[in-house]
Coordinates of C-alpha atoms and ligand atoms in Angstrom, one line a residue:
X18 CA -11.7 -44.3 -24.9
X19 CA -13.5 -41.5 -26.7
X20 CA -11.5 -38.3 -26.4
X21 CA -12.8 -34.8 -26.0
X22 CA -11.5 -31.9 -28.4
X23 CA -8.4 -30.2 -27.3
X24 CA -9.8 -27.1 -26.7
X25 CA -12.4 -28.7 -24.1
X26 CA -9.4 -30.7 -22.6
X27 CA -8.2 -27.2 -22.0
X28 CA -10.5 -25.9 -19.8
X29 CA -11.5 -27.0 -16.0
X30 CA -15.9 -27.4 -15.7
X31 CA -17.6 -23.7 -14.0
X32 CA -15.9 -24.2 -10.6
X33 CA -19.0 -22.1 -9.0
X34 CA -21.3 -24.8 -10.5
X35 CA -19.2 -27.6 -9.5
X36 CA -19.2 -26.5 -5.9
X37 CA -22.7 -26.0 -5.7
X38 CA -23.7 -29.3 -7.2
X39 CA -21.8 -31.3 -4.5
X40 CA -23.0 -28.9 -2.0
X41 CA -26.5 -29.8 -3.4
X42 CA -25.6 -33.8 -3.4
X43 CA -24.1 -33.4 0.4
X44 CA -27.6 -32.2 1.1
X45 CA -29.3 -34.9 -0.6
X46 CA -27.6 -37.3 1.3
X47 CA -28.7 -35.5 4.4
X48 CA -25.9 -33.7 5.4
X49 CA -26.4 -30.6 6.9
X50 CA -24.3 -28.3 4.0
X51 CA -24.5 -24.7 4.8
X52 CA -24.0 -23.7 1.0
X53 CA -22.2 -19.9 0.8
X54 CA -21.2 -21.0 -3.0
X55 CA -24.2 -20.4 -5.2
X56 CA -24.2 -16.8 -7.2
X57 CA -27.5 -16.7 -7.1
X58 CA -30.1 -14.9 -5.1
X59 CA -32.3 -17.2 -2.8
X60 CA -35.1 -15.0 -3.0
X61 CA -38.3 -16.8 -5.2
X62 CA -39.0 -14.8 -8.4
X63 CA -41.3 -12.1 -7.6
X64 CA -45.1 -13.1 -8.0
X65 CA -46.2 -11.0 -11.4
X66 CA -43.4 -12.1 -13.0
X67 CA -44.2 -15.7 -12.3
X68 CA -48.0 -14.8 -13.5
X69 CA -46.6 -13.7 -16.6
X70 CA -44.9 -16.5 -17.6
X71 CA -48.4 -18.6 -16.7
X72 CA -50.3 -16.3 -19.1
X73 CA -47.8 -16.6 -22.0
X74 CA -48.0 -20.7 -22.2
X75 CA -51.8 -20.2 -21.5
X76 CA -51.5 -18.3 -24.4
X77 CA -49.5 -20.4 -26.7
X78 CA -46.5 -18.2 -26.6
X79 CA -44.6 -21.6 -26.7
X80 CA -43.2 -22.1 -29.7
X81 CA -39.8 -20.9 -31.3
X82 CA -38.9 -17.4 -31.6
X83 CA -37.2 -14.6 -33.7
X84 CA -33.9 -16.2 -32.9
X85 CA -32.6 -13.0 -31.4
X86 CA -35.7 -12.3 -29.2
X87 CA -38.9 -11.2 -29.0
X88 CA -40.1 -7.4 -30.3
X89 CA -41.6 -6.8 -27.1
X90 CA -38.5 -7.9 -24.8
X91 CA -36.1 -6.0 -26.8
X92 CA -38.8 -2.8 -26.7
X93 CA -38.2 -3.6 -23.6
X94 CA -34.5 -4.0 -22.7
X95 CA -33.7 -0.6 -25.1
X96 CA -36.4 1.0 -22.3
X97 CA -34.3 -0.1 -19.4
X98 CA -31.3 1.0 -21.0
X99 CA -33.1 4.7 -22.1
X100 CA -34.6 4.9 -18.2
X101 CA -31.7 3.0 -16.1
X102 CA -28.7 4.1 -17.8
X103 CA -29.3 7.3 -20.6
X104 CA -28.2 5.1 -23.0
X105 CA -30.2 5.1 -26.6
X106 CA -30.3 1.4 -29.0
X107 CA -32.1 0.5 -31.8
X108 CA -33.5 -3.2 -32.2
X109 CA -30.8 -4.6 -34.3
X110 CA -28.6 -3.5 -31.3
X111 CA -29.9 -5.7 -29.1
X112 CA -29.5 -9.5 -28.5
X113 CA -31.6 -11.8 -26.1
X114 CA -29.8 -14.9 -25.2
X115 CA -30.1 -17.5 -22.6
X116 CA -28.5 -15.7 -19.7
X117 CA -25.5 -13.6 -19.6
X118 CA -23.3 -16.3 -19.7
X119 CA -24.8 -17.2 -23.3
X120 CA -24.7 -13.9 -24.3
X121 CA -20.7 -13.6 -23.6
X122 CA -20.4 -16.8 -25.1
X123 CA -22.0 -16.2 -28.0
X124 CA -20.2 -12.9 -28.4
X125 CA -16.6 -14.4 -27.8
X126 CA -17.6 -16.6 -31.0
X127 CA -18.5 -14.0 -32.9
X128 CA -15.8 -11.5 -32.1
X129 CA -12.2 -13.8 -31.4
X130 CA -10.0 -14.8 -34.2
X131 CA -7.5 -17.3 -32.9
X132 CA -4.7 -16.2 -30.9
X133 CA -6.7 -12.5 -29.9
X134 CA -5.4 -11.4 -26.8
X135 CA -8.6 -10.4 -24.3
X136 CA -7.6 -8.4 -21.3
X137 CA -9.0 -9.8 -18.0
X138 CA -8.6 -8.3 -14.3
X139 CA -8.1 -11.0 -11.8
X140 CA -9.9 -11.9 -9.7
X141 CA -12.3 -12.5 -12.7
X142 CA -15.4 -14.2 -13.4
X143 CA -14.5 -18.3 -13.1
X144 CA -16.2 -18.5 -16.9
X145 CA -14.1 -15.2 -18.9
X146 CA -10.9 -17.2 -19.2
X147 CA -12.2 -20.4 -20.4
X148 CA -15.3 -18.7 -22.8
X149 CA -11.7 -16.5 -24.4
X150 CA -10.0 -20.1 -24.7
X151 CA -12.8 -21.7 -26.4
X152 CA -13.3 -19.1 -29.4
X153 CA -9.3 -19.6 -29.5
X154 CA -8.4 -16.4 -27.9
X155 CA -6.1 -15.5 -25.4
X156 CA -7.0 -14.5 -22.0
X157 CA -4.7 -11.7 -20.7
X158 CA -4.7 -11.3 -17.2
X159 CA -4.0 -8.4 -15.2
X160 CA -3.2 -8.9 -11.5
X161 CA -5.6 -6.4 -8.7
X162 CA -5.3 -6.5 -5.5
X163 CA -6.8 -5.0 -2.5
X164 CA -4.6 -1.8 -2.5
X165 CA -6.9 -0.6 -5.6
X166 CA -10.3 -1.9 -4.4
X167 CA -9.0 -4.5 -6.8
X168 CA -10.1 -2.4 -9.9
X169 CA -7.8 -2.2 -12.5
X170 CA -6.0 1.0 -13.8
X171 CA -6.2 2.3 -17.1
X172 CA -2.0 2.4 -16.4
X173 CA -1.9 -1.6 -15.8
X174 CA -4.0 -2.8 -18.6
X175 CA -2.0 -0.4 -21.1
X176 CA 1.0 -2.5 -20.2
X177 CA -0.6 -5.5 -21.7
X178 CA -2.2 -4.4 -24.6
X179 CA -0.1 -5.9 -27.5
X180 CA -0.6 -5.8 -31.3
X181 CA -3.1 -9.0 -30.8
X182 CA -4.7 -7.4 -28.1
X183 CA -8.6 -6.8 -29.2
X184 CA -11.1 -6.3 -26.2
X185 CA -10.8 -5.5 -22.4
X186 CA -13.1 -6.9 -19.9
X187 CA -15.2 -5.0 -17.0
X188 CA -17.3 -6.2 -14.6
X189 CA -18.7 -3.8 -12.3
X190 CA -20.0 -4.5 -9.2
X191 CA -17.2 -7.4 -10.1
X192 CA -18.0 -11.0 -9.6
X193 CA -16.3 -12.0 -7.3
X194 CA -14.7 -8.9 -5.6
X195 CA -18.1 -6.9 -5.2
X196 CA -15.7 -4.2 -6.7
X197 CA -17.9 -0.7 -8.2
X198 CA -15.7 1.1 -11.0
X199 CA -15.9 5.1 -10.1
X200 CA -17.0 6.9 -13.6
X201 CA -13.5 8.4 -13.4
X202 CA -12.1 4.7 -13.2
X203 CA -14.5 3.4 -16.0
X204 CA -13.8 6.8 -18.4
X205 CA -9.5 5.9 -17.4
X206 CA -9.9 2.4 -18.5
X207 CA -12.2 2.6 -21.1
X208 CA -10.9 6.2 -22.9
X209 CA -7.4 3.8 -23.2
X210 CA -9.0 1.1 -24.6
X211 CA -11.1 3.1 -27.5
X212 CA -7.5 5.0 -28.5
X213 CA -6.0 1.6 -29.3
X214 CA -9.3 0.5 -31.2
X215 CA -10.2 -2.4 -28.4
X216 CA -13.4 -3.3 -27.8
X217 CA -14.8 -2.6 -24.5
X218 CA -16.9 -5.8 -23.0
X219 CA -19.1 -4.5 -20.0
X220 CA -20.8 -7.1 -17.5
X221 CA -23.0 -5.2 -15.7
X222 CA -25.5 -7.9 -14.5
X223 CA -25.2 -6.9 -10.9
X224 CA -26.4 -3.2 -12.1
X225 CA -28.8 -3.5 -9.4
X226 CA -26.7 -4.5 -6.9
X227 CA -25.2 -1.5 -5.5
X228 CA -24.4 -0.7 -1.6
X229 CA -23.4 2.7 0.5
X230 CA -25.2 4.9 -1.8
X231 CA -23.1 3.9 -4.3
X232 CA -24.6 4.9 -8.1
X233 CA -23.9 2.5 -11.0
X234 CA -22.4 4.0 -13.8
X235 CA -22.6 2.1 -17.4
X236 CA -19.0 2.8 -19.2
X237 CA -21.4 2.9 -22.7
X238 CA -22.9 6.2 -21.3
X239 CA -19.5 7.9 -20.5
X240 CA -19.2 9.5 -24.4
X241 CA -20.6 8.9 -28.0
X242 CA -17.4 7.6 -28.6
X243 CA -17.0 4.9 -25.8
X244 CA -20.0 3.8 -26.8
X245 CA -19.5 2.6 -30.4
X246 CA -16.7 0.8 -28.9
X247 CA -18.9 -1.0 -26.2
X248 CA -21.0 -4.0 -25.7
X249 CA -23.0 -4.1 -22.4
X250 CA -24.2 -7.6 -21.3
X251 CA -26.4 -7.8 -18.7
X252 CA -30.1 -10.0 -17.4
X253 CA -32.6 -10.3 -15.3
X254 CA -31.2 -13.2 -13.4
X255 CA -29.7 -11.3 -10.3
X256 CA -32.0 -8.4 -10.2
X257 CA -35.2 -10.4 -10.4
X258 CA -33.7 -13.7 -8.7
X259 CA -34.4 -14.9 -12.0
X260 CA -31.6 -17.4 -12.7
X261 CA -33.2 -20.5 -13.6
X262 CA -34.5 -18.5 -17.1
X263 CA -32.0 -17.8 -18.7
X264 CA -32.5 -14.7 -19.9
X265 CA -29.5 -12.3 -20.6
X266 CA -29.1 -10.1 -23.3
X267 CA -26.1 -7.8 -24.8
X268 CA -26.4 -4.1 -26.9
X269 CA -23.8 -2.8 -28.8
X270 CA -22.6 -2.2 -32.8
X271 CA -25.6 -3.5 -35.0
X272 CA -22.7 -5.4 -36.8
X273 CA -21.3 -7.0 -34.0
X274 CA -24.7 -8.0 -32.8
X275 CA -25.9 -9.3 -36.4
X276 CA -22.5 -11.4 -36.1
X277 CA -23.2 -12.6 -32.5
X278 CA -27.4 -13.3 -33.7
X279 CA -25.6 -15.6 -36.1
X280 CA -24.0 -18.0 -34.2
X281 CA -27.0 -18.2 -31.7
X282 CA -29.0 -18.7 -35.3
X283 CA -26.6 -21.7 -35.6
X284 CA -26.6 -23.2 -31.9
X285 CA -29.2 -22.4 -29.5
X286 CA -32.2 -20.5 -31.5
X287 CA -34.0 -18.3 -29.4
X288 CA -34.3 -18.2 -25.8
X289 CA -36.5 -19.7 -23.8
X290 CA -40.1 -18.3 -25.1
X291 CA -42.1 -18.8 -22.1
X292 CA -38.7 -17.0 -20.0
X293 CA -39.2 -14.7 -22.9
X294 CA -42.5 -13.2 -21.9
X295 CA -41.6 -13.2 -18.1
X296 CA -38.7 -11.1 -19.1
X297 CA -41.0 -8.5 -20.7
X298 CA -42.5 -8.2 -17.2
X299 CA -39.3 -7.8 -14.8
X300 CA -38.5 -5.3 -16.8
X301 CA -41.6 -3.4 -17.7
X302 CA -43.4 -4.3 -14.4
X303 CA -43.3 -3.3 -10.6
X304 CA -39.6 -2.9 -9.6
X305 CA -40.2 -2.8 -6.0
X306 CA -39.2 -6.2 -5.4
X307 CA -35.5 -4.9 -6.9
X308 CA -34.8 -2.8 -4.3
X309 CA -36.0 -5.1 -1.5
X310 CA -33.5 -7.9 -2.2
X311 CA -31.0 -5.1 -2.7
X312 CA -31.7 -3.8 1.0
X313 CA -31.7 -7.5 2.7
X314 CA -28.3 -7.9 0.5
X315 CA -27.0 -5.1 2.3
X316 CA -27.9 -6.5 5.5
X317 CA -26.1 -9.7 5.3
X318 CA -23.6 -8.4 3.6
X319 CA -22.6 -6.2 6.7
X320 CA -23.3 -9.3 9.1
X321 CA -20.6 -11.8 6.6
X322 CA -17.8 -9.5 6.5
X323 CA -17.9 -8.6 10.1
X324 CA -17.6 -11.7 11.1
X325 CA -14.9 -12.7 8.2
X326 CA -12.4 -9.8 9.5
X327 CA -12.9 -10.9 13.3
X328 CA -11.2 -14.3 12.4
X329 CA -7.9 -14.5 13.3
X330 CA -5.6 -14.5 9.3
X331 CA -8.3 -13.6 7.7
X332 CA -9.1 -10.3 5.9
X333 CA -12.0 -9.1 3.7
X334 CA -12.2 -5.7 2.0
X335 CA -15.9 -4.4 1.9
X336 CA -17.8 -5.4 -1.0
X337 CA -19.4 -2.4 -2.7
X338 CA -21.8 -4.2 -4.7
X339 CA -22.9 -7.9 -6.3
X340 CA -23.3 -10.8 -3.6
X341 CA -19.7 -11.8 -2.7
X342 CA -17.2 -11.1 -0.3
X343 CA -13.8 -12.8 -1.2
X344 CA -11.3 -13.0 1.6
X345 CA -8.2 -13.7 1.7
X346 CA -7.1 -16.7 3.8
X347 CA -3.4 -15.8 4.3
X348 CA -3.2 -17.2 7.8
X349 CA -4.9 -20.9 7.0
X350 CA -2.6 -21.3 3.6
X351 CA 0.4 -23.5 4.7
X352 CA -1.0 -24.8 7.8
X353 CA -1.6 -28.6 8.1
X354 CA -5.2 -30.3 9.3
X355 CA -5.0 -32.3 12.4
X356 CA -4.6 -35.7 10.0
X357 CA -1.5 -33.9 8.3
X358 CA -3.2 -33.0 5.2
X359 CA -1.6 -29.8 3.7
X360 CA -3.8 -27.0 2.8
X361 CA -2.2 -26.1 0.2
X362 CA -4.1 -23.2 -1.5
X363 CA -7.7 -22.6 -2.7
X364 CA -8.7 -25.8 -3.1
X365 CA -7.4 -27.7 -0.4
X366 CA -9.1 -25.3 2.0
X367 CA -12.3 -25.0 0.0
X368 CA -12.6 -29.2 0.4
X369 CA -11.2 -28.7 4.1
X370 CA -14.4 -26.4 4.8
X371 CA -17.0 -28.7 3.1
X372 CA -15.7 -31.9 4.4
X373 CA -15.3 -30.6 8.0
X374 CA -17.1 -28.1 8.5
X375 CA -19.9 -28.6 5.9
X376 CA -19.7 -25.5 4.5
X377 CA -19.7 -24.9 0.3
X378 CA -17.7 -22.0 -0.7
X379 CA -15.6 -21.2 -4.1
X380 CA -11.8 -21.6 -4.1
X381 CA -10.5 -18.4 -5.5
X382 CA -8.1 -20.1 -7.6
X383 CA -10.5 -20.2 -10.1
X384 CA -10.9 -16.3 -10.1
X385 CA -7.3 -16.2 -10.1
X386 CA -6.0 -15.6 -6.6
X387 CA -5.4 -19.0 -4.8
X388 CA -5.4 -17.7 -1.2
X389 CA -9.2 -16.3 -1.2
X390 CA -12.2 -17.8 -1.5
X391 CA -15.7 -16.7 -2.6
X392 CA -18.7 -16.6 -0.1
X393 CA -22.1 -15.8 -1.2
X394 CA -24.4 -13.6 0.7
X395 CA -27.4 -14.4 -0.9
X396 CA -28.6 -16.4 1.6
X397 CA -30.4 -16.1 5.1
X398 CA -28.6 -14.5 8.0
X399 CA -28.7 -17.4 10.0
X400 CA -27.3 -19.3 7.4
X401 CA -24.4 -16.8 7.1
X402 CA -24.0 -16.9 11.2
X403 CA -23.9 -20.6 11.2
X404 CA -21.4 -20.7 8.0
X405 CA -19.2 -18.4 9.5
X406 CA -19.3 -19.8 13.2
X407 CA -18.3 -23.5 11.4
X408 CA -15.9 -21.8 9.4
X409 CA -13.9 -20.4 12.6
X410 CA -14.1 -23.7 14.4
X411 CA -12.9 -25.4 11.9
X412 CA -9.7 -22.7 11.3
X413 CA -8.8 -22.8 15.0
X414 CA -8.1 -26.6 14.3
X415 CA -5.5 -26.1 11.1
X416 CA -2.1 -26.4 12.7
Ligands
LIG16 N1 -22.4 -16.1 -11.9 C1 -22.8 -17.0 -10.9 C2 -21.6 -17.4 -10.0 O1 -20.5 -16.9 -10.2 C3 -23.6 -18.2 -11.4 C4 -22.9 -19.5 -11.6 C5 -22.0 -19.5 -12.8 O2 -22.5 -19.5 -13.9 O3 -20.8 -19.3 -12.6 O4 -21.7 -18.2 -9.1

C-alpha cells in the first residue's frame, strides 16, 4: 500500500470538481443530469479571443515562456488594473499563472510559514482552507451568516487575529454567497488588517460579475497604504468564459511576487503560451461580450432564486454578484427519504438530489455551512426551470 504525504491525507479533493465530474460521468452514461454544480460560465469563449490563440501557434508562440508571463500580457493586466480599477503596478508586480487557483496557490507557498494563522469567512471558497493547510498554515474561520449579507465585519475578524495571525482573506462578489463588500465594508476590514501588519488577499475574479447597479470596488484602491499591504488575484476565466486556460494572475509587493515567481520557477514554469496570447486579447480586445454574459447572468439569476424562496424550508438571500445562489435547506435537513435514508446534512442531500432527482449541485459543507448548498446559474434558463422543478419534487417526498 503506497501512502500519500500527511498533509495530502489532510485534505478532502475540490468538492466543486468532484461534483461536476460525476455529474459529467452520469451524463455519459445517458442519464439525463441537470448539472447546477459547475463554477463556470457555459457561454463559448468569445470569437477574437479564440482567433487569437489560432494566430499565436500559427505563429510559433508555442514554446516556454518568461516563467512569470509574457511582456505583452502583463502590459496588459497593469492596463486593466490602471483602466478597471485606478490602480497603478509595475511589471515585477505582476504574476501570470495558470488560473486563479494557481495563483493562490502559488502565493500561499510563498507567503505561509508553518503554523500561520490565515483568516477565512465562511462560507469560503471550497479550495482557501485546504491551499492554507497545504503551505502548513492555519485556516482561521470566521462564521457569516445571512443577517450581514454574510460579509464579515472588520469587529469579527479582529477577534481572531492572534500573534500567528498573518493574512485575511476577501472574496468579493464571494464564491459561493454572490456577497459584494461595500467600499465602507472593504476600507472596515481591510484598515484593521493593515494596523496589525496582515496581509490583505483579494479574490476578485468575479470583478465582472456585478448585479443591481452594484459597482465593484478593489480593496487595493481604497489608500496608498492598503495597497502595499494587498495582493489582488484575479483572471480571465469568468469574465471571458475562459476557464479551460488557465490564465489567472496576482499584483501586489514586487517582493512578494519575486517570492511567489519562484516557486512557479520551480513547479509549473510559465503558463500556458498559446492561453498566454489569447489572454492579451480578452483583455486588450472588444469587451462587449463581458457585459452580455453579465446581463443573461442577471436574468437567470432572478429566475433561480425565485423559484428557490417559493419552496417550502428553503430560503435564499439575493446574490449580488458571481454565479451562485447558496440556500439554505433548513426544512429538508433531518427529514428521512422514503427508503429511510437520513439526510443528514450537505452531503446527504446533495447525493439525494443527484440520485433522485438528477440534479448536480455542491454540498455547502465544503464552504463551511452544512445546511446550504451551492447552485450555479451559469447555465440556460430552462435548465434552471427544470433543475428547480426536480428539485421540489423531489423535497415534497423527504419525510
Ligand atoms: N471556482 C469554481 C467553482 O467554485 C471552479 C471550480 C473550482 O476550481 O473549484 O466551482
Amino acid at each position: 500500500m503506497i501512502r500519500p504525504s500527511d498533509r495530502v491525507m489532510e485534505i478532502e479533493e475540490s468538492p466543486t470538481l468532484a461534483v461536476t465530474a460525476r455529474a459529467k460521468e452520469m451524463r455519459a452514461r445517458g442519464l439525463d443530469v441537470i448539472g447546477l454544480a459547475a463554477g463556470e460560465p457555459d457561454f463559448d469563449t468569445p470569437e477574437n479571443i479564440k482567433k487569437a490563440a489560432q494566430r499565436a501557434i500559427e505563429e510559433g508562440h508555442t514554446k516556454y515562456t518568461a516563467v512569470g508571463g509574457i511582456a505583452e500580457l502583463k502590459a496588459a493586466i497593469i492596463g486593466k488594473f490602471k483602466g478597471d480599477n485606478s490602480l497603478t503596478y509595475a511589471p515585477d508586480e505582476i504574476l501570470v499563472s495558470s488560473g486563479g487557483k494557481h495563483s493562490f496557490y502559488n502565493l500561499c507557498q510563498a507567503f505561509l510559514n508553518p503554523g500561520d494563522e490565515v483568516i477565512v469567512s465562511a462560507p469560503y471558497w471550497v479550495s482557501y482552507p485546504p491551499m492554507v493547510r497545504l503551505a502548513g498554515g492555519v485556516p482561521v474561520i470566521v462564521p457569516t451568516d445571512e443577517s450581514t449579507g454574510f460579509k464579515m465585519t472588520a469587529g469579527a475578524m479582529a477577534e481572531r487575529i492572534t500573534e500567528k495571525t498573518r493574512a485575511v482573506i476577501i472574496n468579493s462578489p464571494s464564491n459561493p454567497t454572490g456577497a459584494l463588500y461595500t467600499p465602507g465594508e472593504l476600507r472596515a476590514v481591510a484598515d484593521a488588517a493593515v494596523k496589525k501588519g496582515l496581509l490583505v488577499i483579494s479574490d476578485e475574479i468575479y470583478e465582472k460579475l456585478v448585479y443591481d447597479d452594484g459597482n465593484f470596488v478593489s480593496v487595493a484602491s481604497l489608500s496608498g497604504e492598503i495597497k502595499e499591504r494587498t495582493i489582488v488575484l484575479n483572471g480571465v476565466s469568468k469574465a471571458y468564459s475562459m476557464t479551460g486556460w488557465r490564465i489567472g494572475y496576482g499584483a501586489g509587493p514586487a517582493e512578494l511576487i519575486k517570492a511567489m515567481t519562484k516557486v512557479q520557477s520551480q513547479s509549473t514554469s510559465n503558463p500556458a503560451s498559446v492561453s498566454q496570447w489569447a489572454a492579451v486579447e480578452a483583455l486588450n480586445g472588444p469587451q462587449g461580450s463581458v457585459g452580455a454574459m453579465r446581463d443573461e447572468f442577471e436574468k437567470r439569476r432572478s429566475v433561480m432564486v425565485k423559484r428557490l424562496n417559493a419552496m417550502e424550508g428553503v430560503s435564499c438571500v439575493m446574490p449580488e454578484g458571481a454565479f451562485y445562489a447558496f440556500p439554505e435547506f433548513g426544512g429538508a435537513i433531518g427529514k428521512k427519504t422514503i427508503d429511510g435514508k437520513a439526510i443528514d446534512g450537505s452531503v446527504a442531500l446533495a447525493s439525494y438530489l443527484l440520485d433522485e432527482a438528477e440534479v448536480a449541485v455542491v454540498p455547502g459543507i465544503g464552504f463551511g455551512n452544512d445546511s446550504h448548498l451551492r447552485l450555479s446559474y451559469a447555465c440556460s434558463v430552462d435548465n434552471i426551470e427544470e433543475g428547480l422543478k426536480r428539485i421540489a419534487e423531489a423535497l415534497g417526498r423527504l419525510k
